[in-house]
Coordinates of N, CA and C in Angstrom, one line a residue:
X1 N 3.3 47.2 34.7 CA 3.3 46.2 34.5 C 1.3 45.7 34.7
X2 N 0.7 45.6 34.1 CA -0.1 44.9 34.3 C -1.1 44.0 34.1
X3 N -1.7 43.6 35.4 CA -2.2 42.1 35.9 C -3.9 42.2 35.2
X4 N -3.8 40.8 35.0 CA -5.6 40.7 34.3 C -6.3 39.1 35.2
X5 N -7.8 39.2 35.3 CA -7.8 37.8 35.6 C -9.1 37.8 34.3
X6 N -10.3 38.9 35.4 CA -11.5 38.7 34.3 C -11.7 40.2 33.9
X7 N -10.9 41.2 35.2 CA -10.7 42.8 34.5 C -8.8 42.1 35.2
X8 N -8.6 44.3 34.5 CA -7.2 44.4 34.9 C -6.5 45.3 35.8
X9 N -5.9 45.4 36.3 CA -5.2 46.1 37.0 C -4.0 46.4 37.1
X10 N -3.7 47.8 36.6 CA -1.9 48.3 36.9 C -1.4 48.7 38.2
X11 N -0.3 47.1 37.5 CA 0.5 47.0 39.5 C 1.3 48.7 40.0
X12 N 1.8 48.3 38.7 CA 2.9 49.9 38.7 C 2.8 51.0 37.5
X13 N 2.7 52.1 37.3 CA 3.1 52.6 36.5 C 3.8 52.9 35.5
X14 N 4.3 53.6 34.4 CA 5.0 53.1 33.1 C 6.7 53.4 34.6
X15 N 7.6 52.6 34.4 CA 8.2 53.4 35.2 C 9.5 52.1 34.5
X16 N 11.5 52.6 35.0 CA 12.1 52.3 34.4 C 13.0 51.2 36.0
X17 N 11.7 51.4 36.1 CA 12.8 51.1 38.2 C 12.1 49.7 37.9
X18 N 12.8 49.0 37.6 CA 13.2 47.2 37.8 C 12.7 46.7 39.6
X19 N 13.6 47.6 39.8 CA 13.2 46.5 41.2 C 12.3 47.0 41.6
X20 N 11.5 48.0 41.7 CA 10.2 47.5 42.0 C 9.8 46.9 41.7
X21 N 9.6 46.9 40.5 CA 8.6 45.6 39.1 C 8.8 44.7 39.9
X22 N 10.3 43.9 40.1 CA 11.0 42.6 40.6 C 9.5 42.3 41.7
X23 N 9.7 43.0 43.4 CA 9.4 42.8 44.8 C 7.6 42.5 44.2
X24 N 7.0 43.6 43.3 CA 5.9 43.4 43.1 C 6.0 42.4 42.4
X25 N 6.2 41.9 41.3 CA 6.3 40.4 41.3 C 5.6 39.3 42.4
X26 N 6.9 39.5 43.1 CA 6.8 38.2 44.0 C 5.3 38.0 45.0
X27 N 4.3 39.4 44.9 CA 3.0 38.9 45.9 C 2.3 38.6 45.3
X28 N 2.2 38.6 43.3 CA 1.2 38.6 42.4 C 1.0 36.7 42.3
X29 N -0.6 36.7 43.1 CA -1.4 35.0 42.8 C -2.1 35.2 42.2
X30 N -2.4 34.3 41.9 CA -3.8 33.9 41.0 C -5.2 34.0 41.9
X31 N -4.8 33.9 43.8 CA -5.9 34.4 44.1 C -6.2 36.2 44.3
X32 N -5.5 37.0 44.0 CA -5.5 38.4 44.7 C -6.4 38.7 44.1
X33 N -6.7 38.2 42.5 CA -8.0 39.0 41.8 C -9.6 38.9 42.1
X34 N -10.1 39.4 42.6 CA -11.5 40.0 43.3 C -12.5 39.1 42.3
X35 N -12.2 38.5 41.1 CA -12.8 37.9 40.3 C -12.1 36.8 39.3
X36 N -12.4 35.8 39.3 CA -10.9 34.8 38.3 C -11.8 34.5 36.9
X37 N -11.1 34.5 36.1 CA -11.3 34.4 34.7 C -10.1 34.9 33.5
X38 N -9.7 35.6 32.4 CA -9.4 34.9 31.4 C -9.4 35.9 30.3
X39 N -9.7 37.5 30.8 CA -9.9 38.1 30.0 C -8.3 38.6 29.2
X40 N -7.6 38.9 28.5 CA -6.4 39.5 28.0 C -7.1 40.6 27.6
X41 N -8.2 40.9 26.8 CA -8.8 42.5 26.4 C -9.0 43.1 26.8
X42 N -8.8 43.4 28.3 CA -8.6 44.1 29.2 C -7.8 44.4 30.0
X43 N -6.6 44.1 30.0 CA -5.1 44.3 29.7 C -4.2 44.5 28.3
X44 N -5.4 44.5 27.6 CA -4.6 45.0 26.6 C -5.3 46.2 26.6
X45 N -6.7 46.8 27.0 CA -6.4 47.7 26.5 C -6.3 48.7 27.9
X46 N -6.3 48.5 29.2 CA -5.3 49.4 30.3 C -4.2 49.5 29.8
X47 N -3.5 48.6 28.9 CA -1.6 48.3 28.8 C -1.8 50.1 27.5
X48 N -3.1 49.9 26.2 CA -3.0 50.5 25.4 C -3.0 52.3 26.0
X49 N -3.8 52.2 27.1 CA -4.7 53.5 28.4 C -3.3 54.0 28.8
X50 N -2.4 52.9 29.0 CA -0.8 54.1 29.9 C -0.1 54.3 28.8
X51 N 0.3 53.4 28.2 CA 1.1 53.8 27.3 C 0.6 55.3 26.7
X52 N -0.7 55.4 26.3 CA -1.0 56.5 25.4 C -1.1 57.8 26.9
X53 N -1.5 57.4 27.6 CA -1.2 58.8 28.9 C 0.1 58.9 29.1
X54 N 0.9 58.1 29.9 CA 2.2 58.4 30.6 C 3.6 58.0 28.8
X55 N 3.5 58.1 27.7 CA 3.8 57.4 26.9 C 4.2 58.0 25.0
X56 N 2.8 58.5 24.8 CA 2.3 59.6 23.8 C 2.6 58.9 22.9
X57 N 1.8 57.2 23.8 CA 1.4 56.1 22.6 C 2.5 55.3 22.4
X58 N 4.1 55.8 22.4 CA 5.1 55.5 21.9 C 5.3 53.9 22.9
X59 N 5.9 52.6 22.6 CA 5.8 51.8 23.1 C 6.0 50.7 22.9
X60 N 5.6 49.1 23.8 CA 5.7 47.6 23.6 C 5.1 47.6 23.9
X61 N 3.8 46.2 23.7 CA 3.1 45.7 24.9 C 3.8 43.9 24.6
X62 N 4.6 43.4 25.9 CA 4.6 41.9 26.0 C 2.9 41.3 26.8
X63 N 2.5 40.6 26.0 CA 1.6 39.8 26.5 C 1.6 38.1 27.4
X64 N 1.8 38.1 28.2 CA 2.5 36.6 28.3 C 1.2 36.0 29.3
X65 N 0.9 35.2 28.3 CA -0.9 33.8 28.3 C 0.0 32.8 28.3
X66 N -1.3 32.1 28.5 CA -0.9 30.6 28.0 C -2.0 30.6 27.0
X67 N -3.3 31.5 26.4 CA -4.2 31.3 25.4 C -5.2 32.5 25.6
X68 N -5.9 32.4 24.9 CA -7.2 33.6 25.8 C -8.7 32.6 24.7
X69 N -9.3 32.7 25.5 CA -11.5 32.6 24.8 C -12.1 33.8 25.0
X70 N -11.4 34.9 25.0 CA -11.8 36.3 25.0 C -11.7 36.3 23.4
X71 N -14.0 37.2 23.0 CA -13.7 37.1 21.5 C -13.4 38.4 21.7
X72 N -13.4 39.6 22.6 CA -12.6 40.9 22.2 C -11.2 41.3 22.7
X73 N -10.0 40.0 22.8 CA -8.9 40.0 22.3 C -8.3 40.7 21.5
X74 N -9.2 39.8 19.8 CA -8.7 40.5 19.1 C -9.1 42.2 18.7
X75 N -9.3 42.2 19.0 CA -10.4 43.8 18.7 C -9.4 44.5 19.4
X76 N -9.3 44.5 21.2 CA -8.0 45.0 21.7 C -6.9 45.0 21.2
X77 N -6.5 44.0 20.7 CA -4.9 44.2 20.1 C -5.0 45.0 18.8
X78 N -6.0 45.0 18.1 CA -6.8 45.4 16.6 C -6.3 46.8 16.8
X79 N -6.7 47.9 18.4 CA -6.5 48.5 18.6 C -5.2 49.5 19.2
X80 N -4.5 48.4 19.5 CA -2.5 49.0 20.1 C -2.0 49.2 18.2
X81 N -2.6 48.1 17.7 CA -2.2 48.2 16.3 C -2.2 49.6 14.9
X82 N -3.4 49.6 16.0 CA -3.9 50.7 15.0 C -3.2 52.1 15.6
X83 N -2.6 52.2 17.4 CA -1.8 53.2 18.3 C -0.7 52.9 17.7
X84 N 0.3 51.8 16.4 CA 1.6 52.1 16.4 C 2.2 51.0 17.3
X85 N 1.2 51.0 18.2 CA 2.3 49.9 19.6 C 2.1 48.4 19.5
X86 N 3.0 47.8 18.7 CA 2.9 46.1 18.7 C 3.2 45.5 20.1
X87 N 2.8 44.2 19.6 CA 2.2 43.5 20.9 C 2.9 42.2 20.9
X88 N 3.4 42.2 21.6 CA 4.2 40.9 21.3 C 4.1 39.9 22.8
X89 N 3.9 38.3 22.2 CA 3.6 37.6 22.9 C 3.9 36.1 23.6
X90 N 3.8 36.2 24.3 CA 5.0 34.9 24.9 C 3.9 34.1 26.3
X91 N 4.6 32.8 25.6 CA 3.0 32.0 25.6 C 4.3 30.6 26.6
X92 N 3.4 30.4 27.9 CA 3.6 29.4 28.3 C 2.4 28.6 29.0
X93 N 2.9 27.4 28.7 CA 2.0 26.8 29.1 C 2.6 25.2 28.9
X94 N 1.9 24.0 28.4 CA 1.8 23.2 27.9 C 0.2 22.8 27.5
X95 N 1.1 22.3 25.9 CA -0.3 22.1 24.8 C -1.0 20.6 26.0
X96 N -0.8 19.8 26.9 CA -1.7 18.9 27.5 C -2.6 19.4 28.4
X97 N -2.1 20.9 28.5 CA -2.3 21.8 30.4 C -2.1 21.2 31.4
X98 N -2.2 22.0 32.4 CA -2.1 21.4 34.2 C -2.8 22.0 35.4
X99 N -3.0 21.9 35.7 CA -3.6 22.8 37.3 C -2.9 23.9 37.6
X100 N -3.8 24.7 38.3 CA -3.1 26.4 38.2 C -2.9 25.6 40.1
X101 N -1.4 25.4 40.8 CA -1.4 26.0 42.3 C -1.7 27.6 42.8
X102 N -2.8 26.7 43.9 CA -3.1 28.3 44.8 C -2.7 27.8 45.9
X103 N -1.6 29.1 46.5 CA -0.7 28.9 48.1 C -1.5 28.2 48.8
X104 N -1.3 27.1 49.8 CA -2.3 26.9 51.0 C -3.2 26.5 50.7
X105 N -3.9 26.1 49.3 CA -5.5 25.8 49.6 C -6.0 24.4 47.9
X106 N -4.3 24.0 47.6 CA -4.4 23.0 46.4 C -4.2 23.7 45.1
X107 N -5.4 23.5 44.5 CA -5.2 24.3 42.8 C -7.0 24.7 42.8
X108 N -6.5 25.7 41.4 CA -7.7 26.7 41.2 C -9.2 26.1 40.6
X109 N -10.2 26.3 41.0 CA -11.6 25.8 41.0 C -12.1 26.9 40.3
X110 N -12.9 26.1 39.4 CA -14.2 27.1 39.3 C -15.4 27.0 40.1
X111 N -16.3 28.1 39.5 CA -17.4 28.0 40.8 C -18.1 26.9 40.6
X112 N -18.5 26.2 39.3 CA -19.0 24.6 39.8 C -17.9 23.1 40.9
X113 N -16.6 24.2 41.1 CA -15.3 23.6 42.2 C -15.1 21.8 41.1
X114 N -14.8 22.6 40.1 CA -14.2 21.6 39.4 C -13.0 22.6 39.4
X115 N -11.8 21.8 38.7 CA -10.5 22.1 39.1 C -10.0 22.6 37.6
X116 N -9.3 24.2 37.5 CA -8.9 24.5 36.1 C -7.8 24.6 35.7
X117 N -8.0 23.3 34.3 CA -6.7 22.5 33.5 C -6.5 23.8 32.5
X118 N -5.9 25.4 32.4 CA -5.7 25.5 31.2 C -4.3 25.2 30.3
X119 N -4.8 25.4 29.0 CA -4.2 24.4 28.0 C -3.6 25.7 27.4
X120 N -2.4 25.2 26.6 CA -1.3 25.9 25.8 C -2.7 26.8 24.1
X121 N -2.7 27.8 24.1 CA -3.5 27.4 22.7 C -2.0 28.6 21.9
X122 N -1.6 27.8 21.2 CA -0.1 28.6 21.0 C -0.4 29.2 19.4
X123 N -1.3 28.2 18.2 CA -1.8 28.8 17.4 C -2.6 30.8 17.1
X124 N -3.3 30.7 18.0 CA -4.3 31.9 18.5 C -2.8 33.3 18.8
X125 N -1.9 32.6 19.9 CA -1.8 33.7 20.5 C -0.3 33.9 19.5
X126 N 0.4 33.3 18.8 CA 1.1 33.3 17.6 C 0.7 34.1 16.4
X127 N -1.3 33.5 15.9 CA -2.0 34.6 14.9 C -1.9 36.1 15.6
X128 N -2.3 36.6 16.2 CA -3.0 37.3 17.9 C -1.4 38.3 17.5
X129 N -0.4 37.6 17.8 CA 1.1 38.6 18.0 C 1.1 38.9 16.5
X130 N 1.8 38.4 15.1 CA 2.2 38.0 14.4 C 1.1 38.9 13.6
X131 N -0.3 39.0 13.7 CA -1.7 40.1 12.6 C -1.4 41.4 13.2
X132 N -0.7 41.9 14.9 CA -0.8 43.3 14.7 C 0.6 43.7 15.2
X133 N 2.0 43.4 14.2 CA 3.3 43.9 14.4 C 4.4 43.4 15.3
X134 N 3.5 42.6 15.9 CA 4.5 41.6 16.9 C 5.3 41.1 16.9
X135 N 5.4 39.8 17.9 CA 7.0 39.0 18.1 C 5.8 37.8 18.9
X136 N 6.3 36.7 18.8 CA 5.5 35.2 19.3 C 6.4 34.5 19.5
X137 N 7.1 34.1 21.1 CA 7.5 33.3 21.1 C 7.1 32.5 22.6
X138 N 7.2 30.9 22.5 CA 7.1 29.9 23.1 C 8.1 30.3 24.4
X139 N 7.5 30.2 25.6 CA 9.1 30.2 26.8 C 9.9 28.9 26.6
X140 N 11.2 29.5 27.0 CA 12.3 28.8 26.9 C 13.3 28.7 28.1
X141 N 14.1 28.3 28.8 CA 14.3 27.6 30.0 C 15.8 28.5 29.6
X142 N 15.9 29.0 28.6 CA 17.4 30.2 28.7 C 16.4 31.7 28.3
X143 N 17.3 32.9 27.8 CA 16.7 33.2 27.5 C 16.3 33.8 25.6
X144 N 16.8 33.0 25.2 CA 16.1 32.7 23.5 C 15.1 33.1 23.4
X145 N 13.9 32.6 24.3 CA 12.3 33.6 23.8 C 13.0 34.8 23.8
X146 N 13.3 36.1 25.1 CA 13.5 36.7 25.5 C 13.9 37.6 24.5
X147 N 15.0 37.1 24.1 CA 16.4 37.9 22.7 C 15.5 38.0 21.6
X148 N 14.5 36.8 21.3 CA 13.6 36.7 20.3 C 12.6 37.6 20.3
X149 N 12.1 37.8 21.4 CA 11.1 39.2 21.5 C 11.4 40.7 21.6
X150 N 12.9 40.9 22.0 CA 12.9 42.1 22.3 C 14.4 42.8 21.6
X151 N 14.6 41.2 20.0 CA 15.7 42.5 20.1 C 15.4 43.9 19.1
X152 N 16.5 44.3 18.7 CA 16.7 46.0 18.1 C 15.3 45.5 17.0
X153 N 15.4 45.1 16.6 CA 14.2 45.4 15.9 C 13.1 44.8 16.1
X154 N 12.4 44.8 17.2 CA 11.4 44.8 17.1 C 11.3 45.8 18.6
X155 N 11.9 46.6 19.3 CA 11.8 47.5 20.0 C 12.2 49.3 19.7
X156 N 11.3 49.9 19.5 CA 12.1 51.2 19.4 C 12.9 51.6 20.3
X157 N 13.8 52.8 19.7 CA 15.2 52.9 20.3 C 14.4 53.9 21.5
X158 N 13.7 54.3 21.7 CA 13.2 55.0 23.0 C 13.8 55.4 24.1
X159 N 14.4 55.7 24.7 CA 13.9 55.2 26.5 C 13.4 55.7 27.0
X160 N 12.7 55.3 28.1 CA 12.4 56.1 29.7 C 12.4 57.9 29.2
X161 N 13.2 57.9 29.5 CA 13.8 59.6 29.5 C 12.9 60.4 28.8
X162 N 13.1 59.4 26.9 CA 12.4 59.4 26.0 C 11.2 60.3 25.4
X163 N 10.5 59.5 26.7 CA 8.9 59.3 25.9 C 8.1 59.9 27.6
X164 N 9.0 60.4 28.8 CA 8.5 61.1 29.8 C 8.0 62.1 28.7
X165 N 6.3 62.3 29.6 CA 5.9 63.7 28.7 C 6.7 65.0 29.4
X166 N 6.6 66.3 28.5 CA 6.8 67.0 29.0 C 6.4 67.5 30.6
X167 N 5.2 67.8 30.6 CA 4.5 68.3 31.9 C 4.8 67.6 33.2
X168 N 5.3 66.6 32.6 CA 5.4 65.3 34.1 C 6.8 65.4 35.5
X169 N 6.9 65.4 35.9 CA 8.5 65.7 37.3 C 8.9 64.8 36.6
X170 N 10.3 65.2 36.7 CA 11.2 64.7 36.8 C 12.3 65.1 37.9
X171 N 12.4 63.5 38.8 CA 13.1 64.5 39.9 C 15.0 64.0 40.7
X172 N 15.4 64.8 41.2 CA 17.3 65.1 40.6 C 17.0 64.9 42.2
X173 N 18.0 63.5 42.7 CA 18.2 63.9 44.2 C 19.5 65.3 45.0
X174 N 18.7 65.7 45.7 CA 19.9 66.7 46.2 C 20.3 66.2 47.8
X175 N 19.8 65.3 48.1 CA 20.2 65.4 49.1 C 21.3 64.8 50.0
X176 N 22.4 64.8 49.3 CA 23.7 64.4 49.1 C 24.1 66.1 50.2
X177 N 23.7 67.3 48.8 CA 24.1 68.6 49.3 C 24.1 68.8 51.2
X178 N 23.5 68.2 51.3 CA 22.9 68.8 52.8 C 24.4 68.2 54.1
X179 N 24.9 67.0 53.0 CA 25.9 66.7 54.3 C 27.1 67.2 54.7
X180 N 27.3 68.6 52.9 CA 28.3 70.0 53.0 C 27.8 70.2 54.7
X181 N 26.5 70.6 55.0 CA 25.9 71.3 56.6 C 26.6 70.1 57.4
X182 N 25.9 69.0 57.9 CA 26.7 68.0 58.4 C 28.6 67.6 59.1
X183 N 29.1 67.6 57.4 CA 30.0 67.8 57.9 C 31.0 68.4 59.0
X184 N 31.2 70.3 58.9 CA 31.1 70.7 60.0 C 30.9 70.5 61.8
X185 N 28.9 70.3 61.7 CA 28.7 70.2 62.7 C 29.3 68.7 63.5
X186 N 29.7 68.0 62.6 CA 30.2 66.5 63.2 C 31.6 65.8 63.3
X187 N 32.4 67.4 63.1 CA 33.2 67.4 62.9 C 33.9 68.4 64.3
X188 N 32.7 69.2 65.5 CA 32.9 69.4 66.7 C 32.4 68.8 67.3

């Protein structure tokens, strides 16, 4: 899980532990970024770096965005495609735009104090995905968007265990064997 504003940050490393990712999602808000902005190029570069380090360059990236005004985004997306990593895009927002709520303080404002009203740039996002081997979908209230993005034709069949590097530690829980020692002591 990578989040971005002006800079990108890895919230979790590559993992198949969806519970951890879900629990961390609740704490992510727009005001935690040290510098506000919208530079998906930084997130795409960070995602590529994580996949190349931990998954031997295999995998796919899902960008969730309303659009971008970042000239480096196409370069970062092309670098993903060159590495064989498809970029899928889930577009979130409306064509007319809407203010971004900030918990406890109204709405997100820029440096000049003007309210930020991001508008959906679906054409640019669709082009970003399709030109680089990925899929594009507008967000839907049901699972049609995710079904389209992650159909078996678009996601490699490799599982997490297939892409763990050979030198990585894989933990196996051996704690229950200690119960065998504790049972006779508990019986006394």
